[in-house]
mmCIF file of C-alpha atoms in Angstrom:
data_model
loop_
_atom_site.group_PDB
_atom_site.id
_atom_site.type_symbol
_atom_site.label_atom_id
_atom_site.label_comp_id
_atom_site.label_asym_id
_atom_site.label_seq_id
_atom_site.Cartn_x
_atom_site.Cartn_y
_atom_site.Cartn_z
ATOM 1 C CA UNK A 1 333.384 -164.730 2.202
ATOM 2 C CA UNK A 2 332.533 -164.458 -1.675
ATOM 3 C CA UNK A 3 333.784 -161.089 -3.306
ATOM 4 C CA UNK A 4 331.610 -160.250 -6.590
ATOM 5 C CA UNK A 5 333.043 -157.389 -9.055
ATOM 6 C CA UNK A 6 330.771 -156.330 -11.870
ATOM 7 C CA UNK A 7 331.595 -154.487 -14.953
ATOM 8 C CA UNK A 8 330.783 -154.180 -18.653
ATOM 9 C CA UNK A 9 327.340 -151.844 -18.326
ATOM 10 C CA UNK A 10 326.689 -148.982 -20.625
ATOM 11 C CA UNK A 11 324.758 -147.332 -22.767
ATOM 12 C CA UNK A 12 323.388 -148.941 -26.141
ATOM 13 C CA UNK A 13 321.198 -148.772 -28.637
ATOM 14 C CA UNK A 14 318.019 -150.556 -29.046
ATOM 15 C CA UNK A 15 319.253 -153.908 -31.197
ATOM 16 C CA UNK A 16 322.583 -153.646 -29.841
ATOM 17 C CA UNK A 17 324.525 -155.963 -27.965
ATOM 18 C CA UNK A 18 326.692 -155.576 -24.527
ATOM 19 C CA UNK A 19 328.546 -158.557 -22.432
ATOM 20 C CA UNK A 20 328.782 -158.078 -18.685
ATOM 21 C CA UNK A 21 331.723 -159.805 -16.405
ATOM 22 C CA UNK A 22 331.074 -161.041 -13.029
ATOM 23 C CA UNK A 23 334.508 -161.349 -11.210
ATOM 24 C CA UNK A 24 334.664 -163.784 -8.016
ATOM 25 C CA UNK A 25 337.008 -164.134 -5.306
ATOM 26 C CA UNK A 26 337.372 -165.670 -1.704
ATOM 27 C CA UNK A 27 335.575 -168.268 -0.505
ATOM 28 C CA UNK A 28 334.867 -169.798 -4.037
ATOM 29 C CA UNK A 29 335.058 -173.402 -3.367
ATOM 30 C CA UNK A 30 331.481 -172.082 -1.072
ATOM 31 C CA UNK A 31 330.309 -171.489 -4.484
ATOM 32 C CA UNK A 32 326.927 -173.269 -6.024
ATOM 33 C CA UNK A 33 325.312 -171.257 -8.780
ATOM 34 C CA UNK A 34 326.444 -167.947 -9.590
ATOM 35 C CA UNK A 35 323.366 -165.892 -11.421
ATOM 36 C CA UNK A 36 322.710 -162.154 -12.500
ATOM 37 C CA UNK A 37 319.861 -160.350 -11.532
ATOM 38 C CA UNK A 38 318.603 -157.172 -12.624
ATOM 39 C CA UNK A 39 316.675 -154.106 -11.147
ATOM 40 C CA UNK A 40 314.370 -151.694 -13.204
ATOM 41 C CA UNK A 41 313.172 -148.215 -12.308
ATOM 42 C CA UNK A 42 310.474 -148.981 -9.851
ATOM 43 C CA UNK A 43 310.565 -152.962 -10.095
ATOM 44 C CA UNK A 44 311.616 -155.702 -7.967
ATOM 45 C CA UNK A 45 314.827 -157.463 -8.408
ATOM 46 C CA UNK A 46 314.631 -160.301 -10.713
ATOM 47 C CA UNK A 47 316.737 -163.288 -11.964
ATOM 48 C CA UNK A 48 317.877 -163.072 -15.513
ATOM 49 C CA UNK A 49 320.340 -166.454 -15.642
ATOM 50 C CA UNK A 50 322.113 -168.672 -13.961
ATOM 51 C CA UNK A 51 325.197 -171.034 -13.813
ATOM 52 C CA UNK A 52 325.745 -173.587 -11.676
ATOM 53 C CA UNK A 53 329.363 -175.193 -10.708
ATOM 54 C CA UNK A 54 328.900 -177.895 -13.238
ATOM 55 C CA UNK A 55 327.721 -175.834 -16.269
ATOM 56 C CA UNK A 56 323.592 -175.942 -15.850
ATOM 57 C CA UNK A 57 321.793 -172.844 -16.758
ATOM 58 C CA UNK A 58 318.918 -171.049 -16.745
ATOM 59 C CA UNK A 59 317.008 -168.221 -18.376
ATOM 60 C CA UNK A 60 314.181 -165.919 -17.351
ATOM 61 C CA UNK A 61 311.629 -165.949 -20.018
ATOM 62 C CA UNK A 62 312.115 -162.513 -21.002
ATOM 63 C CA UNK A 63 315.697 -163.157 -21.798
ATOM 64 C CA UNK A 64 315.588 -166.558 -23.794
ATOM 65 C CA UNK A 65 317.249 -166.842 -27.064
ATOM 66 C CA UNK A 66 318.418 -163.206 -26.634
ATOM 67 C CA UNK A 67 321.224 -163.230 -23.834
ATOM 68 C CA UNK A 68 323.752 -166.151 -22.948
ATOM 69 C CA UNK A 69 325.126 -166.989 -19.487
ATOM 70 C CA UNK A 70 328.738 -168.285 -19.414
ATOM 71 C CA UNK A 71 331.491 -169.032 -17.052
ATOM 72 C CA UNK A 72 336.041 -169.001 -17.591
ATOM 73 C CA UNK A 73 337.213 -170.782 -14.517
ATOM 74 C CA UNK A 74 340.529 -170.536 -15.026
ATOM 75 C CA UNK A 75 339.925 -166.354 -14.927
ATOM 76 C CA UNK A 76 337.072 -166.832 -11.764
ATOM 77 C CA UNK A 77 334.547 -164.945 -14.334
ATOM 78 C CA UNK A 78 330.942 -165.569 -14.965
ATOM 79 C CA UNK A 79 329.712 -163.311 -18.643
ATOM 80 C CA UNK A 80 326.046 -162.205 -19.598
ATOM 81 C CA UNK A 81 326.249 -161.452 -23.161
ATOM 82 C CA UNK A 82 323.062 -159.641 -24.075
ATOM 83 C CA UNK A 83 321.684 -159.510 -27.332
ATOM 84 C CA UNK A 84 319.036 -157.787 -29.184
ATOM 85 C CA UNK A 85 319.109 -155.198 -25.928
ATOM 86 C CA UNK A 86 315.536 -153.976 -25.960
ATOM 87 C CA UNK A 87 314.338 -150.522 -23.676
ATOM 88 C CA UNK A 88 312.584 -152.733 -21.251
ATOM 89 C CA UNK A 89 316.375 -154.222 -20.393
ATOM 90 C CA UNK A 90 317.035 -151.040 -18.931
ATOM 91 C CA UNK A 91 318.493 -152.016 -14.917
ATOM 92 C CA UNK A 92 320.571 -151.875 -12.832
ATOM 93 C CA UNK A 93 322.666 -155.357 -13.594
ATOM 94 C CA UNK A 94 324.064 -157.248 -9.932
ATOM 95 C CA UNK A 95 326.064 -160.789 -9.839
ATOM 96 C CA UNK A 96 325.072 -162.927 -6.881
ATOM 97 C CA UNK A 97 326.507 -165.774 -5.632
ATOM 98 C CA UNK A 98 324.585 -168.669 -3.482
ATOM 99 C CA UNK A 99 326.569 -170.976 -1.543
ATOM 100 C CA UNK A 100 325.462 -172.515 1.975
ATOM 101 C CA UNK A 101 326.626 -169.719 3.825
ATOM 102 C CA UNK A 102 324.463 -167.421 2.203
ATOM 103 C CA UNK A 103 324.205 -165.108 -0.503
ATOM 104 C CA UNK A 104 326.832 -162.784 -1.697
ATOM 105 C CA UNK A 105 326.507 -159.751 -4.161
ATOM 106 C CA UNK A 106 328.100 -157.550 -6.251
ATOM 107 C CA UNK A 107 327.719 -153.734 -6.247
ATOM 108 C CA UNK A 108 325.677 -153.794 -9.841
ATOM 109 C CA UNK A 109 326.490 -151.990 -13.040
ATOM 110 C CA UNK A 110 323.943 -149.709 -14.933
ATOM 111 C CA UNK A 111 322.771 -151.238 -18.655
ATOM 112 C CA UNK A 112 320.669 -147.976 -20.362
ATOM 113 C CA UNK A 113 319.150 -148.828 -23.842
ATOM 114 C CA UNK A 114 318.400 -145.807 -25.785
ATOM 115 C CA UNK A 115 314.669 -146.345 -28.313
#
């Protein structure tokens, strides 16, 4: 069992700049990539980064050059810092861990950017 804790989401301005957290715990040796995945009103879910256990990432289009994916090991955190925060990031903001028993997700935490 993987235990996923988000926090960090709020309300910004257009421009302006928040850094999600991603806590894990349990099973985390299970753990391959850890990635965070957002939700719109009315959308599907869909991947925003990335990080694997050895420090790949990756970016969804949308979110190159604006937001940055990074993981403390020693504090069992992953971080989406998020740049340049634009109306269309509005979502609801989960963590989810793959690992080869599955997937495992957090509860989500609400990003609102105010135009």
């Amino acid at each position: 069992q993987v235990q996923l804790v988000e926090s960090g989401g709020g309300l910004v301005q257009a421009g302006g700049s928040l850094r999600l957290s991603c806590a894990f715990s349990g099973s985390i040796f299970l753990i391959n990539t850890i990635s965070w995945y957002r939700q719109g009103p009315g959308k599907q879910r869909e991947l925003v980064a990335g990080i694997t256990s050895g420090g790949s990432t990756n970016y969804a289009d949308s979110v190159k050059g604006r937001f940055t994916i990074s993981r403390d090991n020693a504090k069992n955190t992953v971080y989406l810092q998020m740049n340049s925060l634009k109306p269309e990031d509005i979502a609801v903001y989960y963590c989810g861990a793959a690992t080869a028993a599955g997937r495992y997700w957090g509860q989500g935490t609400q990003v609102t950017v105010s135009s």
